[in-house]
XYZ file of C-alpha atoms in Angstrom:
367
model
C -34.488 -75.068 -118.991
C -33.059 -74.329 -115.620
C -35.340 -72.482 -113.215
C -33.726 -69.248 -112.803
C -32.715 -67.599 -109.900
C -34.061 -64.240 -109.114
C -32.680 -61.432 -106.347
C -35.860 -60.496 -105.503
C -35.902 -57.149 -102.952
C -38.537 -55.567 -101.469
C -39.442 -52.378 -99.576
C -42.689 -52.884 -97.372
C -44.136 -49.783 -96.409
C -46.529 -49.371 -93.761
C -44.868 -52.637 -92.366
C -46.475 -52.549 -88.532
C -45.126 -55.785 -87.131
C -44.708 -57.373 -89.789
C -47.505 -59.833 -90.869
C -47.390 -58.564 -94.829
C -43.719 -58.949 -94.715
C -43.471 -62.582 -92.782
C -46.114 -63.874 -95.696
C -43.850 -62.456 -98.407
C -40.643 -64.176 -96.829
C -42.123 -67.289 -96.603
C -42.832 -67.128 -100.371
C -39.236 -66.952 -100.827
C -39.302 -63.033 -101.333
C -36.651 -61.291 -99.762
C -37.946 -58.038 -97.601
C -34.713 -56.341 -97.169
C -36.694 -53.165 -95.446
C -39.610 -51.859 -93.744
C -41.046 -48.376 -92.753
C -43.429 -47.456 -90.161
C -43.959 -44.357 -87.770
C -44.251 -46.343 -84.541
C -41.658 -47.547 -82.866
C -43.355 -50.266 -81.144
C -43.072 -52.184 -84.613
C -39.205 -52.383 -84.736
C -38.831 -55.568 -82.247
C -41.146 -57.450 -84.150
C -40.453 -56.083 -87.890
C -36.637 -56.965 -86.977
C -36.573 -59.721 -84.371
C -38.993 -62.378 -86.581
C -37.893 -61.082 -90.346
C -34.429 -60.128 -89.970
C -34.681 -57.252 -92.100
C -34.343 -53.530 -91.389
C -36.840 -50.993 -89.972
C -36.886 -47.667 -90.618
C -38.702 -45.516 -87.937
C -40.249 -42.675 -90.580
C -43.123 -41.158 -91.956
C -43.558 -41.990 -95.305
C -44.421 -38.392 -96.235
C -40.529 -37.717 -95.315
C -38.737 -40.799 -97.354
C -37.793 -40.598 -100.534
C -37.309 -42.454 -103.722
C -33.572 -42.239 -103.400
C -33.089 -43.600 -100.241
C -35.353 -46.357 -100.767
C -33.462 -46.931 -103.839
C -30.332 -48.057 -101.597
C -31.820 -51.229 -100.760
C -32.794 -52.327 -104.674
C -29.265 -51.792 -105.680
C -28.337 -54.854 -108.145
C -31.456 -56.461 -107.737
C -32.980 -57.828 -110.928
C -36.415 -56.822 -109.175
C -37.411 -54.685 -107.132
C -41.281 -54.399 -104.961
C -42.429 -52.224 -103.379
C -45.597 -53.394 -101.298
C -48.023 -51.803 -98.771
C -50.892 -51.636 -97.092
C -51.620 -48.157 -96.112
C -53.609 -47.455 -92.719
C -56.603 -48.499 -93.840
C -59.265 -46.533 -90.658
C -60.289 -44.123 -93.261
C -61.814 -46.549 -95.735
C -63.473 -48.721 -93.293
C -67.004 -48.723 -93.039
C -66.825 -47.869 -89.486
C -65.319 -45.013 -89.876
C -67.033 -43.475 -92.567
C -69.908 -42.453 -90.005
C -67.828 -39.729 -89.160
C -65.640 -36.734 -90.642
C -62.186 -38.086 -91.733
C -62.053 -36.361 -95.028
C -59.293 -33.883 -93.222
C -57.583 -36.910 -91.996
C -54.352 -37.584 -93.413
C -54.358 -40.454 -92.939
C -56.060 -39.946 -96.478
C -53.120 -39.216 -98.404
C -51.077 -42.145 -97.901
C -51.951 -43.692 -101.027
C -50.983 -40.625 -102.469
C -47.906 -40.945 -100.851
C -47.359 -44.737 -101.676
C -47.638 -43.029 -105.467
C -45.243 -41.075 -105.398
C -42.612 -43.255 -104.170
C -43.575 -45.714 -106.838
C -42.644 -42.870 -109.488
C -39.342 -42.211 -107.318
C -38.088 -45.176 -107.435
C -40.074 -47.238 -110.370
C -40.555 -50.842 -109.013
C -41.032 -53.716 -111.281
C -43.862 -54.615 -109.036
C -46.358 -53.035 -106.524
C -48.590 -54.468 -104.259
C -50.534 -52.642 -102.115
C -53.814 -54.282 -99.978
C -56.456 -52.360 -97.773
C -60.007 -53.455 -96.948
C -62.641 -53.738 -100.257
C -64.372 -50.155 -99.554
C -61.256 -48.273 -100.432
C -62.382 -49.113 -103.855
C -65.122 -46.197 -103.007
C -62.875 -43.489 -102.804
C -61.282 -41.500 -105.639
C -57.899 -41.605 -103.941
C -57.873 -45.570 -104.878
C -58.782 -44.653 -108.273
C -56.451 -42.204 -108.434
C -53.299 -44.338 -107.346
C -54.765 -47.001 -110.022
C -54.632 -44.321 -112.632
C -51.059 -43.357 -111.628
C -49.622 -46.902 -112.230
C -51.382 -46.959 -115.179
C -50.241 -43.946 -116.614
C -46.650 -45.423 -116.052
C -46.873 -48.099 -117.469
C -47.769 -50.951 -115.120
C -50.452 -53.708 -116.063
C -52.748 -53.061 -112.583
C -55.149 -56.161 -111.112
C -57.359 -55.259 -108.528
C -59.341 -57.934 -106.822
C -61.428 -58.543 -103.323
C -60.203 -61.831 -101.960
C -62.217 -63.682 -98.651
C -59.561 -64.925 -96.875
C -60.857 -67.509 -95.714
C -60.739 -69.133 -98.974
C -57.174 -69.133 -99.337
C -56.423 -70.697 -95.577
C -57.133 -67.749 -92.597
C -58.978 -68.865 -89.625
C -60.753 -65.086 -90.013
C -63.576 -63.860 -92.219
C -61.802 -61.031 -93.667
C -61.742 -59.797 -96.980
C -59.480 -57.568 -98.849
C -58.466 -55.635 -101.504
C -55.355 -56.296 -103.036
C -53.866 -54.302 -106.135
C -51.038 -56.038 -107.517
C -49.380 -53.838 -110.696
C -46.389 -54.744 -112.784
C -44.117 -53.303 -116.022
C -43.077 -57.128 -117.201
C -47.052 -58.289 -118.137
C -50.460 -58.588 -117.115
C -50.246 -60.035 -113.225
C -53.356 -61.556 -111.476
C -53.928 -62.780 -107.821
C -53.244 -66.732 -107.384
C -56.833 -68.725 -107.166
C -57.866 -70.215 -103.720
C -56.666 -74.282 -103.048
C -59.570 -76.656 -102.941
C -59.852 -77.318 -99.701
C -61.713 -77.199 -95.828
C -62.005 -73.895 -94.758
C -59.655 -73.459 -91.057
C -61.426 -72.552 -87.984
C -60.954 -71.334 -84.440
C -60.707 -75.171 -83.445
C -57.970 -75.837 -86.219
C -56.403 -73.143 -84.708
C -56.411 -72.304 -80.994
C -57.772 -75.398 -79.543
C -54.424 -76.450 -78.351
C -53.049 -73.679 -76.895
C -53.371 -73.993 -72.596
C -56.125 -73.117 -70.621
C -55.971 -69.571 -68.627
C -58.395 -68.133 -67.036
C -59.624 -64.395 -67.302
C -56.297 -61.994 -65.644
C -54.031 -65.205 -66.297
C -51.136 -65.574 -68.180
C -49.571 -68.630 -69.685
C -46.194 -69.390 -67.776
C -44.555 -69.647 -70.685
C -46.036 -67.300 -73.158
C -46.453 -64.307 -71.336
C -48.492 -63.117 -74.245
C -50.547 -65.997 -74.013
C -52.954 -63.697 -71.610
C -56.267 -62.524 -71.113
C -57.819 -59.664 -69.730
C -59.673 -59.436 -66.466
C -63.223 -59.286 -66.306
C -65.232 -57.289 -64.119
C -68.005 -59.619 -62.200
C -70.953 -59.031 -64.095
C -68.844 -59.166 -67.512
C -68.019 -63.016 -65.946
C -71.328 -63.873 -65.222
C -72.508 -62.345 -69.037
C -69.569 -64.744 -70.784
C -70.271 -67.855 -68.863
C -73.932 -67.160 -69.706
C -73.108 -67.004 -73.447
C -73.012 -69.829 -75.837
C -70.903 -70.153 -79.016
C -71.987 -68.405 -81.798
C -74.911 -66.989 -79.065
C -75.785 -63.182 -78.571
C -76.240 -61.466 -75.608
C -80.347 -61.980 -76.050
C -79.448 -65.519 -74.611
C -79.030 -64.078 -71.397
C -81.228 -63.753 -68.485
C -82.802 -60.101 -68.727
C -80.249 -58.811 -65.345
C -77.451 -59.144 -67.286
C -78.598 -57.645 -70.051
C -76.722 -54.089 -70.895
C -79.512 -50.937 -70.548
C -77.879 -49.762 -73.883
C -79.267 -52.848 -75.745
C -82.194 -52.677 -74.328
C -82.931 -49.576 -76.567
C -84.050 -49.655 -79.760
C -80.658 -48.474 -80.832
C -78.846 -51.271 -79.214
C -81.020 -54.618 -80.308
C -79.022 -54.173 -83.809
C -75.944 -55.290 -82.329
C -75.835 -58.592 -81.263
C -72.464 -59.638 -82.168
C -70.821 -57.671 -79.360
C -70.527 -59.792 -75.975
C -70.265 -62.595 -77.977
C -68.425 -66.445 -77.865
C -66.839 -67.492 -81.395
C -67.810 -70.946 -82.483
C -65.397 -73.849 -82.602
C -65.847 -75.126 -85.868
C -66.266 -71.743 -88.060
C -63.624 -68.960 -88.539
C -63.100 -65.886 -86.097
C -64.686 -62.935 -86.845
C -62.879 -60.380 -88.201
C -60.132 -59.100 -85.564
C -60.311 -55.484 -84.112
C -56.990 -53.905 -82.524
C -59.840 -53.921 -79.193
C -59.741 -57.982 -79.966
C -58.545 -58.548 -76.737
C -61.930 -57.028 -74.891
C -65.361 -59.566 -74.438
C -67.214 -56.656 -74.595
C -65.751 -55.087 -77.891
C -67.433 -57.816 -80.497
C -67.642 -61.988 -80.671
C -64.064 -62.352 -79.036
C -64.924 -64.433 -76.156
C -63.382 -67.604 -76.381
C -65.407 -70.519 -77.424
C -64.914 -72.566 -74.330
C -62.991 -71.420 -71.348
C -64.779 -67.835 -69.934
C -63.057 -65.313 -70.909
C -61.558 -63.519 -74.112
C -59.360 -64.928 -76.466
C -55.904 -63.905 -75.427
C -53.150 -61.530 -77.197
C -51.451 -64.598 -78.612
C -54.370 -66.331 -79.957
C -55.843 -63.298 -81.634
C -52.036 -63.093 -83.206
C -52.375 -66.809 -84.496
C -55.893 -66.099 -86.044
C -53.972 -63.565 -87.598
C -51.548 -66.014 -89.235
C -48.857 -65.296 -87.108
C -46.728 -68.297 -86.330
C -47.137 -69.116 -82.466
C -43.139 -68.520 -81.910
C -43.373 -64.936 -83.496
C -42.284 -62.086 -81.041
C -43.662 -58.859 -80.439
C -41.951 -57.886 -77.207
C -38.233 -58.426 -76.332
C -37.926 -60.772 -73.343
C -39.442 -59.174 -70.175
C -41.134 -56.607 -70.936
C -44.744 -55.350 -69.151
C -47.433 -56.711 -71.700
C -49.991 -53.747 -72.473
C -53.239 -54.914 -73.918
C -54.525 -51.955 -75.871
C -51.095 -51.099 -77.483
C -50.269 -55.114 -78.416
C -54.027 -55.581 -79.397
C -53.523 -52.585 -82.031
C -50.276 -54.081 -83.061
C -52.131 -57.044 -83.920
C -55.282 -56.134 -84.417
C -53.910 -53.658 -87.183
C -51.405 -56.194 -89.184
C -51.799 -57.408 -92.702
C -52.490 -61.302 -91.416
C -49.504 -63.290 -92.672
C -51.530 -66.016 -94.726
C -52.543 -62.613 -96.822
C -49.181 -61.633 -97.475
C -48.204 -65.319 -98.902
C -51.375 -64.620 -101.361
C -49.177 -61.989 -102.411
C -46.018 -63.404 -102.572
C -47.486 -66.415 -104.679
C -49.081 -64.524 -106.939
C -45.776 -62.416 -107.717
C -43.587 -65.372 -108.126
C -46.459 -67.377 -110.674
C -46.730 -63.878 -112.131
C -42.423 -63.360 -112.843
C -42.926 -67.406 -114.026
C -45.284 -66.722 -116.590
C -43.442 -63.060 -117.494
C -39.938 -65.381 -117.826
C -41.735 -68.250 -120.407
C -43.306 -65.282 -122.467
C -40.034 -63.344 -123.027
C -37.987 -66.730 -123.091
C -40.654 -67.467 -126.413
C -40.442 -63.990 -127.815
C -36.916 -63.013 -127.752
C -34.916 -66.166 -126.930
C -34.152 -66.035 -123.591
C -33.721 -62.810 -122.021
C -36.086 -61.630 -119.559
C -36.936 -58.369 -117.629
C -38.087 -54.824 -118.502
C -34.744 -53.892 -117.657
C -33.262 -56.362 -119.446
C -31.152 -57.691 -116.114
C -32.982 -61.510 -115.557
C -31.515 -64.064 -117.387
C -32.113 -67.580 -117.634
């Protein structure tokens, strides 16, 4: 039998700049759309996926619009991953029950029952599985219909130069659908994947990357990094450059911060402060200073060519570090795109077996 070929479209919302999106493309599945709120996301979203972004919030879009874009499509995603501050475990020190931020999921819900997708994916970080509002979109699927997976993946198992795990909840109407297993293999690390970028110093950019930069460090902040070792803590230094905050018992349970990653392990898990050697293990493993915009991007699985400025613009570090720092990292959004297309493989042989060749809920895939 002929591998059949399937229009594939899908609607990514919550896109940012596009790192869920670029994995999904890669996989062969065609993002024909995006929706975010900021603006900043539409050079990127655009420029590196050539699909189209919709500046909105998704409490204002409906099912029928997003329904344009599936139009003749034998089948149609709609994928996610909602802003995911309020699960974090950061965050949860503090009152963000009024947030709404919150309702998103509930949001993302309703959609899928406006426009019923063949598939959803939707990924956030592991504690969202806490809340009830998780539950509740998992009970909504459900009661549509869908076969729902959800599964914690470490990303570093499936090729990210990050420790970061995730949640991912993958639901479908054609059969049971599961998350693709991890490749045997080395795990990547910083070395694999920044080592050859060129040397800068602290305030420098890269003549030919502008975002190939680092931020300036104040003096004492340069004598703290270049008396930090890989994979050290600031309790290597000498006791004057020691912070008076960590000196308290308060501050000796956070040694990460000020911190060099190591060469041969993975990053640490990127902030959208990444860019600051002050704001966790993000100073670079060598060279004294912090990793730079475009490096943090690449330990993000961005490709080193992607775009997230148009051509001379002024670089700002704390809006492009929460660009970046805030992206589903592409290698995640392959994980997803794999798993959908061995999950439509496996939904094509079963129907092909039962009823002779026909495939598709709606009856509209045929080999």
């Amino acid at each position: 039998m002929t591998k059949p070929t399937f229009d594939i479209r899908c609607v990514d919302l919550f896109c940012g700049a596009g790192g869920l999106t670029h994995g999904l493309q890669k996989q062969g599945i065609n993002v024909v759309a995006g929706v975010d709120v900021e603006e900043s996301c539409r050079h990127p979203f655009e420029f590196n996926n050539a699909a189209e972004f919709i500046k909105e919030d998704v409490t204002k879009i409906n099912g029928k619009q997003l329904n344009e874009f599936f139009k003749g499509c034998d089948v149609k995603v709609l994928a996610g991953g909602a802003p995911c501050q309020p699960f974090s475990t950061y965050s949860q020190r503090y009152d963000v029950l009024s947030s709404p931020r919150w309702g998103l999921l509930y949001q993302f819900a309703r959609l899928v029952k406006e426009t019923q997708p063949d598939i959803v994916a939707m990924e956030n970080v592991p504690s969202v599985a806490k809340h009830s509002v998780f539950d509740d979109f998992a009970a909504s699927l459900e009661g549509q219909g869908y076969f729902v997976h959800r599964s914690v993946i470490d990303c570093t198992k499936y090729g990210l130069p990050q420790t970061r795990k995730r949640m991912i909840l993958l639901a479908s109407k054609l059969g049971e659908v599961d998350v693709v297993p991890a490749s045997a293999g080395g795990t990547s690390t910083v070395r694999d994947t920044i080592f050859s970028l060129p040397r800068i110093t602290h305030g420098e950019s890269n003549s030919t990357d502008p975002l190939h930069v680092a931020s300036k460090l104040s003096p004492i902040n340069f004598e703290r990094i270049r008396a930090s070792r890989p994979g050290g803590t600031w309790r290597d230094w000498p006791d004057n450059l020691v912070a008076e905050c960590h000196k308290k018992d308060t501050g000796r349970t956070y040694p990460g911060v000020y911190g060099r990653m190591s060469w041969d392990q993975p990053s640490p898990t990127l902030t959208t402060q990444y860019y600051g050697f002050g704001n966790g293990r993000f100073g670079h493993p060598e060279q004294d200073r912090a990793i730079s915009l475009r490096e943090g991007a690449i330990l993000q699985g961005f490709p080193l060519s992607y775009s997230f400025v148009p051509e001379d613009t002024r670089i700002h570090f704390k809006a492009l570090g929460k660009l970046i720092g805030n992206a589903v990292p592409v290698t995640l959004g392959e994980v997803v795109g794999k798993s959908i297309n061995q999950h439509l493989e496996t939904a094509l042989r079963q129907q092909n077996h039962t009823e002779g060749g026909v495939y598709g809920a709606r009856n509209n895939i045929v080999a």
